[in-house]
Coordinates of C-alpha atoms in Angstrom, one line a residue:
M232 CA 13.0 -33.5 4.4
A233 CA 9.6 -33.5 3.3
A234 CA 8.1 -30.5 1.4
T235 CA 6.0 -28.3 3.5
P236 CA 2.4 -28.1 1.6
V237 CA 0.7 -24.5 0.6
W238 CA -3.3 -24.2 1.5
S239 CA -6.1 -22.5 0.7
V240 CA -8.5 -21.9 3.3
D241 CA -11.8 -21.0 4.1
P242 CA -11.9 -18.6 6.3
R243 CA -15.4 -18.7 6.9
S244 CA -14.8 -22.4 7.8
G245 CA -11.2 -22.1 8.9
K246 CA -11.7 -25.6 6.9
Q247 CA -9.2 -26.3 4.0
R248 CA -10.0 -26.0 0.4
E249 CA -7.1 -27.1 -1.6
Q250 CA -3.3 -28.0 -1.7
V251 CA -1.4 -25.4 -3.8
A252 CA 1.7 -26.0 -3.6
V253 CA 4.1 -26.1 -2.1
E254 CA 6.6 -24.3 0.6
A255 CA 9.5 -23.0 -1.8
T256 CA 13.5 -24.1 -1.4
S257 CA 16.3 -21.5 -0.9
D258 CA 17.7 -23.8 -3.9
E259 CA 14.3 -23.0 -5.9
V260 CA 13.6 -19.0 -4.7
D261 CA 17.1 -19.2 -6.4
E262 CA 16.6 -20.2 -9.4
A263 CA 13.7 -18.3 -10.2
V264 CA 15.9 -14.8 -8.9
R265 CA 17.8 -16.3 -11.2
A266 CA 15.8 -17.1 -14.3
A267 CA 13.9 -13.3 -13.5
H268 CA 17.7 -12.3 -13.7
A269 CA 18.7 -13.6 -17.1
A270 CA 15.8 -12.2 -18.2
R271 CA 15.5 -8.7 -17.9
G272 CA 16.8 -7.7 -21.2
A273 CA 13.6 -8.8 -22.4
L274 CA 12.3 -6.0 -20.6
A275 CA 14.5 -3.2 -22.4
D276 CA 12.2 -2.4 -24.8
R277 CA 9.2 0.2 -24.3
T278 CA 6.5 -0.7 -26.5
T279 CA 6.8 -4.7 -24.9
R280 CA 6.7 -3.8 -22.0
A281 CA 3.0 -1.5 -22.6
A282 CA 2.0 -4.7 -24.9
F283 CA 2.4 -6.9 -21.7
L284 CA 0.6 -4.6 -19.8
R285 CA -1.9 -3.8 -21.7
A286 CA -2.2 -8.3 -22.4
A287 CA -2.8 -8.7 -18.3
A288 CA -5.1 -6.7 -18.8
E289 CA -7.6 -8.2 -20.8
L290 CA -6.9 -11.2 -19.9
L291 CA -7.7 -10.6 -15.9
D292 CA -10.1 -9.3 -17.8
E293 CA -11.0 -12.3 -19.5
A294 CA -11.2 -14.3 -16.5
A295 CA -12.2 -12.1 -14.2
A296 CA -15.5 -14.4 -13.4
H297 CA -12.6 -17.3 -12.1
V298 CA -10.2 -14.4 -10.5
I299 CA -12.9 -13.0 -8.4
E300 CA -14.3 -16.6 -7.7
A301 CA -11.3 -17.9 -6.3
A302 CA -10.3 -15.1 -4.3
D303 CA -13.7 -14.6 -2.4
A304 CA -13.5 -18.0 -1.8
E305 CA -9.8 -17.4 0.2
T306 CA -10.7 -13.9 1.6
A307 CA -14.1 -13.8 2.2
L308 CA -14.3 -10.4 0.6
G309 CA -17.1 -10.3 -1.7
P310 CA -18.0 -10.9 -5.2
G311 CA -18.7 -7.1 -5.4
R312 CA -16.2 -5.9 -3.0
L313 CA -14.0 -8.1 -5.2
T314 CA -14.9 -7.3 -8.4
G315 CA -14.3 -3.1 -7.8
E316 CA -10.7 -4.3 -7.0
L317 CA -11.1 -5.9 -9.7
A318 CA -11.5 -3.4 -12.0
R319 CA -8.9 -1.2 -9.6
T320 CA -5.8 -3.9 -10.7
T321 CA -6.1 -3.8 -14.3
G322 CA -7.1 -0.1 -14.2
Q323 CA -3.8 0.2 -12.2
L324 CA -1.8 -2.8 -15.7
R325 CA -2.7 -0.3 -18.1
A326 CA -2.4 3.5 -16.1
F327 CA 1.7 2.3 -16.4
A328 CA 0.9 1.0 -19.3
D329 CA 0.6 4.5 -20.6
A330 CA 3.3 5.8 -18.6
V331 CA 5.5 3.7 -20.2
D332 CA 4.5 5.2 -24.0
E333 CA 4.6 8.5 -22.6
G334 CA 7.7 8.6 -21.2
S335 CA 7.7 11.4 -18.5
Y336 CA 8.6 8.6 -16.1
L337 CA 12.0 8.2 -17.3
D338 CA 13.1 12.6 -16.3
I339 CA 15.1 13.5 -19.6
R340 CA 16.5 16.2 -18.6
I341 CA 19.5 17.2 -21.5
D342 CA 21.6 20.1 -19.9
R343 CA 24.1 21.6 -23.1
A344 CA 27.8 22.5 -22.2
D345 CA 28.5 26.4 -21.4
A346 CA 32.9 26.5 -21.7
G347 CA 31.5 30.2 -20.9
A348 CA 29.9 29.8 -17.3
V349 CA 31.9 30.2 -14.1
P350 CA 32.7 27.2 -14.1
P351 CA 32.8 25.6 -17.7
R352 CA 29.6 23.6 -17.6
P353 CA 30.2 20.4 -20.1
E354 CA 27.3 18.4 -21.8
L355 CA 25.6 16.5 -18.7
R356 CA 22.1 14.0 -20.5
R357 CA 20.4 11.8 -18.3
Y358 CA 17.7 10.0 -17.2
K359 CA 16.7 6.7 -15.8
V360 CA 17.1 3.1 -15.5
P361 CA 15.5 -0.1 -14.4
L362 CA 17.2 -1.2 -11.1
G363 CA 17.3 -4.9 -12.0
V364 CA 15.0 -8.3 -10.1
V365 CA 12.6 -6.4 -7.7
A366 CA 11.4 -8.7 -4.9
V367 CA 7.4 -7.8 -3.9
Y368 CA 5.4 -9.0 -0.9
A369 CA 2.6 -9.2 -1.4
A370 CA -0.7 -7.5 0.9
S371 CA -3.3 -10.1 2.7
N372 CA -6.3 -7.6 2.4
F373 CA -5.7 -7.1 -1.3
P374 CA -5.6 -10.2 -2.6
L375 CA -5.6 -8.9 -5.7
A376 CA -4.7 -4.6 -6.2
F377 CA -1.9 -5.1 -4.0
S378 CA -0.5 -8.7 -4.0
V379 CA 0.2 -10.9 -6.9
P380 CA -1.6 -8.9 -10.6
G381 CA -1.2 -5.7 -8.3
G382 CA 0.2 -1.7 -8.0
D383 CA 3.8 -3.2 -7.1
T384 CA 3.9 -5.8 -10.1
A385 CA 2.7 -3.5 -12.4
S386 CA 5.4 -0.5 -11.2
A387 CA 8.3 -2.3 -11.4
L388 CA 7.1 -4.1 -14.8
A389 CA 6.5 -0.9 -16.6
A390 CA 10.1 0.1 -14.6
G391 CA 11.3 -2.6 -16.9
C392 CA 12.4 -5.1 -13.5
P393 CA 11.3 -8.0 -14.0
V394 CA 9.2 -9.7 -10.9
V395 CA 9.4 -12.0 -8.0
V396 CA 6.1 -11.9 -5.8
K397 CA 5.9 -13.8 -2.0
A398 CA 3.3 -15.0 -2.0
H399 CA 0.6 -14.9 0.7
P400 CA -0.4 -17.8 2.7
D401 CA -3.9 -16.0 2.9
H402 CA -4.7 -16.6 -1.3
P403 CA -2.8 -19.1 -2.6
A404 CA -4.9 -20.2 -5.0
T405 CA -5.6 -16.8 -6.2
S406 CA -2.0 -15.7 -6.2
E407 CA -1.1 -18.8 -8.0
L408 CA -4.0 -17.9 -10.6
C409 CA -3.6 -15.0 -11.0
A410 CA 0.5 -15.6 -11.5
S411 CA -0.3 -17.5 -14.6
L412 CA -2.1 -14.7 -16.8
L413 CA 0.8 -12.4 -16.4
R414 CA 3.3 -15.2 -17.1
R415 CA 0.3 -15.9 -20.9
A416 CA 0.6 -12.0 -21.1
A417 CA 4.5 -11.9 -21.1
V418 CA 5.0 -14.6 -23.6
A419 CA 1.7 -13.2 -25.9
A420 CA 3.6 -10.1 -26.4
G421 CA 7.3 -12.2 -26.6
L422 CA 8.4 -11.8 -23.6
P423 CA 10.0 -14.9 -21.8
A424 CA 6.9 -15.8 -18.8
E425 CA 9.9 -15.8 -16.3
V426 CA 9.5 -12.0 -16.1
V427 CA 7.1 -12.8 -13.1
A428 CA 8.0 -15.6 -10.7
V429 CA 5.5 -16.3 -7.4
V430 CA 7.5 -18.4 -4.8
H431 CA 5.3 -19.9 -1.9
G432 CA 6.5 -20.1 2.9
F433 CA 7.8 -17.5 4.9
D434 CA 11.7 -18.6 4.4
A435 CA 11.7 -18.6 1.4
G436 CA 10.0 -14.0 1.4
L437 CA 14.0 -14.2 3.9
E438 CA 15.2 -16.4 1.2
L439 CA 14.0 -13.8 -1.4
I440 CA 15.1 -10.4 0.7
R441 CA 19.0 -11.7 1.1
H442 CA 19.5 -12.8 -2.9
P443 CA 22.3 -11.0 -4.0
L444 CA 20.9 -10.7 -7.7
V445 CA 17.7 -8.8 -5.9
S446 CA 17.9 -5.0 -6.2
A447 CA 14.7 -3.3 -4.2
A448 CA 11.6 -4.6 -2.6
G449 CA 8.0 -3.4 -2.7
F450 CA 6.2 -4.4 0.9
T451 CA 2.6 -3.9 1.4
G452 CA 1.3 -5.6 5.0
S453 CA 2.3 -5.4 9.8
I454 CA 4.8 -3.3 11.7
R455 CA 6.7 -6.1 12.8
G456 CA 6.9 -8.9 9.2
G457 CA 8.0 -5.3 7.4
R458 CA 10.2 -3.7 10.1
A459 CA 12.4 -7.4 10.3
L460 CA 12.0 -6.9 5.6
F461 CA 13.5 -3.5 6.2
D462 CA 15.9 -4.4 8.4
A463 CA 17.5 -7.5 6.0
A464 CA 17.0 -5.4 2.7
A465 CA 19.9 -3.1 4.9
A466 CA 21.6 -5.5 6.6
R467 CA 22.9 -7.1 3.3
P468 CA 26.1 -7.1 2.4
V469 CA 24.7 -4.5 -0.9
P470 CA 21.9 -2.6 1.1
I471 CA 18.8 -3.2 -0.7
P472 CA 15.7 0.3 -1.2
F473 CA 12.9 -1.4 0.6
H474 CA 9.7 0.7 -0.5
G475 CA 7.5 -0.9 3.0
E476 CA 4.2 0.1 3.9
L477 CA 2.9 -0.8 7.2
G478 CA 0.8 0.2 10.0
S479 CA -1.5 3.3 10.4
L480 CA -4.2 5.4 11.9
N481 CA -5.4 7.3 10.3
P482 CA -6.6 10.0 12.8
V483 CA -9.7 12.3 12.2
V484 CA -10.3 15.3 13.7
V485 CA -13.9 16.4 13.8
T486 CA -13.7 19.9 14.8
P487 CA -16.6 21.8 16.9
A488 CA -18.1 23.4 14.1
A489 CA -18.4 20.0 12.7
A490 CA -20.1 18.2 15.3
A491 CA -22.6 21.4 15.8
E492 CA -23.0 21.4 12.3
R493 CA -23.5 17.9 11.1
A494 CA -22.7 15.1 14.1
E495 CA -24.9 13.0 12.2
E496 CA -23.7 13.3 9.0
I497 CA -20.2 12.9 10.2
A498 CA -20.6 10.3 12.1
A499 CA -22.0 7.2 9.9
G500 CA -19.2 8.4 7.6
L501 CA -17.1 7.4 10.0
A502 CA -19.4 4.7 10.3
G503 CA -19.2 3.4 6.4
S504 CA -15.3 3.9 6.5
V505 CA -14.3 1.9 9.7
T506 CA -16.3 -0.8 8.8
L507 CA -15.8 -1.2 5.0
G508 CA -14.1 -5.0 4.1
V509 CA -15.2 -5.7 7.6
G510 CA -12.3 -2.8 8.8
Q511 CA -9.5 -4.5 7.0
F512 CA -8.2 -1.9 4.6
C513 CA -5.1 -0.2 6.0
V514 CA -6.3 3.4 6.1
K515 CA -9.3 2.9 7.9
P516 CA -10.3 5.2 10.3
G517 CA -8.0 4.1 13.8
L518 CA -9.1 7.7 15.9
V519 CA -11.7 9.9 16.1
L520 CA -10.4 13.4 17.9
V521 CA -14.6 15.0 18.6
P522 CA -15.2 16.9 20.8
E523 CA -16.6 16.5 24.6
G524 CA -20.4 18.3 25.0
A525 CA -24.0 18.2 23.8
D526 CA -22.4 18.2 19.8
G527 CA -20.0 15.7 20.6
D528 CA -22.9 13.4 22.0
R529 CA -25.1 14.3 19.5
F530 CA -22.3 12.2 17.1
T531 CA -21.2 10.2 19.3
G532 CA -25.2 8.5 20.2
A533 CA -25.6 8.9 16.1
L534 CA -21.7 6.7 15.6
T535 CA -23.5 3.8 18.5
K536 CA -26.5 3.0 16.2
A537 CA -24.8 3.5 13.7
L538 CA -22.4 0.5 14.0
G539 CA -24.9 -1.6 16.7
E540 CA -27.2 -2.2 13.0
T541 CA -24.1 -3.7 11.5
E542 CA -24.3 -7.4 10.6
P543 CA -21.1 -9.4 11.8
G544 CA -18.9 -10.4 9.0
V545 CA -15.5 -12.5 8.4
L546 CA -12.0 -11.5 8.4
L547 CA -9.3 -12.5 6.0
D548 CA -7.8 -15.4 8.4
H549 CA -9.0 -16.9 12.2
R550 CA -5.4 -15.7 13.3
M551 CA -6.5 -12.0 12.4
R552 CA -10.0 -12.7 14.4
E553 CA -7.7 -13.6 16.9
N554 CA -5.7 -10.8 16.7
F555 CA -9.2 -8.6 17.0
I556 CA -10.9 -10.2 19.7
S557 CA -7.7 -9.9 21.7
G558 CA -6.5 -6.8 20.7
V559 CA -10.2 -4.9 21.2
R560 CA -10.0 -7.0 25.1
E561 CA -6.7 -5.7 25.7
R562 CA -8.1 -2.2 24.8
A563 CA -11.3 -1.8 26.6
A564 CA -10.2 -3.1 29.7
L565 CA -7.8 0.1 30.3
P566 CA -9.2 2.3 33.6
G567 CA -11.7 4.8 31.5
V568 CA -12.1 3.2 28.6
T569 CA -15.7 2.6 27.5
A570 CA -17.3 0.1 25.0
P571 CA -20.2 2.2 24.2
V572 CA -21.0 -0.6 20.7
T573 CA -18.4 -3.9 21.9
P574 CA -16.5 -4.5 18.7
G575 CA -15.0 -8.4 19.4
S576 CA -16.9 -12.9 18.5
G577 CA -19.7 -12.2 16.2
G578 CA -20.2 -15.5 16.3
E579 CA -17.5 -18.5 15.8
H580 CA -16.2 -17.1 12.2
T581 CA -16.7 -14.1 12.4
V582 CA -16.8 -10.3 14.4
G583 CA -18.5 -8.2 15.3
A584 CA -17.9 -3.9 14.7
G585 CA -17.9 -1.3 17.5
Y586 CA -16.3 1.4 18.3
L587 CA -14.0 2.6 22.4
A588 CA -14.4 5.6 23.2
V589 CA -11.8 7.1 26.8
P590 CA -11.0 10.7 27.9
A591 CA -8.2 12.2 26.1
E592 CA -6.6 12.9 29.2
S593 CA -6.5 9.6 30.0
L594 CA -5.3 8.6 26.8
L595 CA -2.3 11.5 28.0
R596 CA -1.1 10.1 30.8
G597 CA 0.8 7.1 28.6
G598 CA 1.8 4.6 29.9
A599 CA -0.2 1.3 28.9
Y600 CA -3.0 3.7 27.8
E601 CA -0.5 4.4 24.2
V602 CA -1.7 0.5 23.2
L603 CA -4.9 2.6 21.5
L604 CA -2.2 4.3 19.7
E605 CA -1.0 1.5 17.2
E606 CA -3.3 -0.5 14.7
C607 CA -6.4 -2.6 15.4
F608 CA -6.8 -4.3 12.1
G609 CA -11.0 -5.1 12.1
P610 CA -13.8 -3.3 12.5
V611 CA -13.0 -1.1 15.9
T612 CA -12.2 2.7 16.4
V613 CA -10.9 4.9 19.2
V614 CA -13.3 7.8 20.3
V615 CA -11.1 10.4 22.0
R616 CA -13.2 12.8 23.1
Y617 CA -11.2 16.8 23.3
A618 CA -11.5 19.2 25.9
D619 CA -10.5 22.7 23.7
Q620 CA -8.2 22.7 20.2
R621 CA -4.9 22.5 22.9
E622 CA -6.0 19.5 24.4
A623 CA -6.4 17.8 20.7
G624 CA -3.6 19.1 18.9
S625 CA -1.6 17.7 22.8
V626 CA -3.5 14.4 21.6
L627 CA -2.1 14.9 18.2
G628 CA 1.3 15.6 19.3
L629 CA 2.0 11.7 20.1
L630 CA 1.0 10.0 17.7
P631 CA 4.0 8.4 14.9
G632 CA 3.4 8.0 11.4
N633 CA 0.4 8.2 9.1
L634 CA -0.8 6.9 5.9
S635 CA -2.9 9.9 6.0
A636 CA -5.2 12.7 8.5
T637 CA -8.8 14.0 8.2
L638 CA -10.7 17.1 9.3
Q639 CA -14.2 16.8 9.0
L640 CA -15.1 20.8 9.0
S641 CA -17.3 22.9 9.0
A642 CA -18.0 24.8 5.6
A643 CA -17.1 28.2 6.9
E644 CA -14.0 26.3 8.2
A645 CA -13.7 24.5 5.0
D646 CA -14.0 27.9 3.4
G647 CA -11.7 30.1 4.9
G648 CA -13.9 31.0 8.0
P649 CA -12.6 31.4 11.2
G650 CA -11.5 28.4 13.4
P651 CA -8.4 25.9 13.6
A652 CA -8.5 24.3 10.3
G653 CA -5.4 26.7 9.5
E654 CA -2.9 25.1 12.3
L655 CA -5.1 21.7 12.1
I656 CA -3.9 21.2 8.7
A657 CA -0.8 21.9 9.3
Q658 CA -0.1 20.2 12.4
V659 CA -1.2 17.2 10.3
T660 CA 0.7 17.2 7.4
A661 CA 3.7 16.7 9.5
L662 CA 1.5 13.3 10.4
A663 CA 0.5 11.9 6.8
G664 CA 1.3 11.6 3.6
R665 CA -1.9 12.6 2.4
I666 CA -4.1 14.9 3.6
V667 CA -8.7 14.2 3.2
V668 CA -11.0 17.6 4.3
N669 CA -15.3 16.2 4.3
G670 CA -14.5 12.9 3.3
W671 CA -12.9 9.1 4.1
P672 CA -10.1 7.9 3.9
T673 CA -10.9 4.2 2.5
G674 CA -11.0 4.3 -1.3
V675 CA -7.5 5.2 -2.4
A676 CA -7.9 6.9 -6.6
V677 CA -5.4 5.7 -8.3
A678 CA -3.9 9.1 -10.1
P679 CA -0.9 11.4 -10.9
A680 CA -1.3 13.0 -7.7
Q681 CA -1.6 10.2 -5.3
H682 CA 0.7 10.2 -2.5
H683 CA 0.6 6.8 -0.9
G684 CA 2.9 6.6 2.0
G685 CA 3.7 8.8 5.4
P686 CA 6.3 9.1 7.4
Y687 CA 8.0 6.2 9.4
P688 CA 6.0 3.6 10.3
A689 CA 3.7 4.7 8.0
A690 CA 6.1 3.7 5.4
T691 CA 9.9 2.9 4.9
S692 CA 10.7 4.9 2.3
H693 CA 8.9 8.5 1.2
S694 CA 7.6 6.9 -2.3
T695 CA 3.7 6.3 -3.0
S696 CA 3.3 2.2 -3.8
V697 CA -0.6 4.3 -5.8
G698 CA -0.6 6.0 -8.5
G699 CA 2.0 7.2 -11.6
T700 CA 4.7 8.3 -9.5
A701 CA 5.3 4.6 -7.7
I702 CA 7.0 4.1 -11.2
E703 CA 10.4 5.6 -10.1
R704 CA 10.8 3.4 -6.8
W705 CA 12.7 0.9 -8.7
L706 CA 14.2 3.5 -11.3
R707 CA 18.2 5.1 -10.5
P708 CA 19.7 8.1 -12.9
V709 CA 22.0 7.8 -14.3
A710 CA 24.4 10.8 -16.2
Y711 CA 26.6 11.1 -18.9
Q712 CA 28.9 13.1 -19.1
S713 CA 30.4 14.6 -22.6
V714 CA 29.5 11.0 -24.1
P715 CA 29.5 11.6 -27.9
D716 CA 25.9 11.7 -29.8
A717 CA 26.0 7.5 -31.3
L718 CA 27.1 6.6 -28.0
L719 CA 24.0 8.1 -26.2
P720 CA 21.5 6.1 -25.0
E721 CA 18.3 5.7 -28.1
E722 CA 16.1 7.9 -25.4
L723 CA 19.2 10.8 -24.9
R724 CA 20.4 11.2 -28.5
E725 CA 20.1 14.2 -29.9
A726 CA 17.6 13.7 -32.6
N727 CA 14.9 12.2 -29.7
P728 CA 13.6 9.3 -32.3
L729 CA 12.0 8.4 -29.7
G730 CA 9.6 11.7 -28.9
L731 CA 10.3 11.7 -25.5
P732 CA 9.5 14.3 -22.9
R733 CA 12.2 16.4 -21.9
R734 CA 13.6 19.3 -20.1
V735 CA 17.5 21.0 -22.2
T736 CA 18.5 23.9 -20.4
G737 CA 21.5 26.2 -23.0
G738 CA 21.2 26.6 -26.6

């Protein structure tokens, strides 16, 4: 059977640019995973891992012009956006290098033996060890920060796990370029190049999740694709952790007091958030609860103006463009749904931004209106006009899990004054992994306290894919009971020769 070519495609024209690779066969996936598995021992040294991560960041920075040019040609995201994304990517690599050096991610705990305890307690020493080879499924909308050199790869390597990445078909040339830089960095740090590998093709992705030497997987993408891989991970003879970020509506609630205080300001912020990256952010606000009445009308008037002045943009590929147009058409055809600014086709290769509006009472009927509670990838949001807090709460009660939820409050409400803020905070905390007040969810800071995840279907686990604790996904705890000091891993020995942070209980 002839090999299936992998083409780099220009989303601005839909034309093929170059053949980058061929889709990996079952044997080639097996070879990549086995080579990664064989290289895992080389990642055991923390100093070497940290040096590798920093070398990767340095090489990506040095090749910035080439990387950004390649990514823009395949995604049409633009040099400005991609320059920021590359900085985020290299920043993640350096942050995880710092985490490896510092060592608290190992979560070292020591309980001294206590014969007088009831029951008696033996000597226990616990830390975390890497799982093994990690499969990473790259995202379409972030060709750098959530793809080959992105957060899943960086955190897995930091944990000591080799990585095999299933490249996204929207940016295969960028994937190969970044993989070559990571492999160069590995060799420069004294590691085998095989600690990072890339495979292409839908079937290769299935082979990867089923491979017996793959120990965990990270995914960023659609609910449909992520759920299929999640089910495959669970159906293996030995199931493995699957950390998937799937889909999210990211609801926004504008309180009556906030609308009265700054309707136009909130509308302008919403328009900017919805159209950022042509609406192709996983945390794009997709459902906005706005009060009925004059203040809500001021909000929608300002939103109509702001979105009406937005230039058409190019989506990541033509399949996404077709899905966006058909998705908007389906939603706009529902009785009672209006399109003050009609989103959809902006030209042969572009789409125009807009929004749909619907009364809350219609949405609460369910049935065909449930499609309004599903993510529509692209520059569109749904504005739901509600009569009172009870009705707004009923709409929130329909929502599945989300990555984020945003509250737009008045100054008095934000200061703890009278109003629904406390109840709203409690309600959206049950819905989302990150709560935003008087800001916008687009722009996920890479920081130790960040959480990028949420209840299903936002994510398939309770872990974060962004921030320092993302490393925890690729580790498992091991406890050593009454093991002589000389036989303990170096990290757990009494003298603490590596100077690692540890928590000690007992004398």
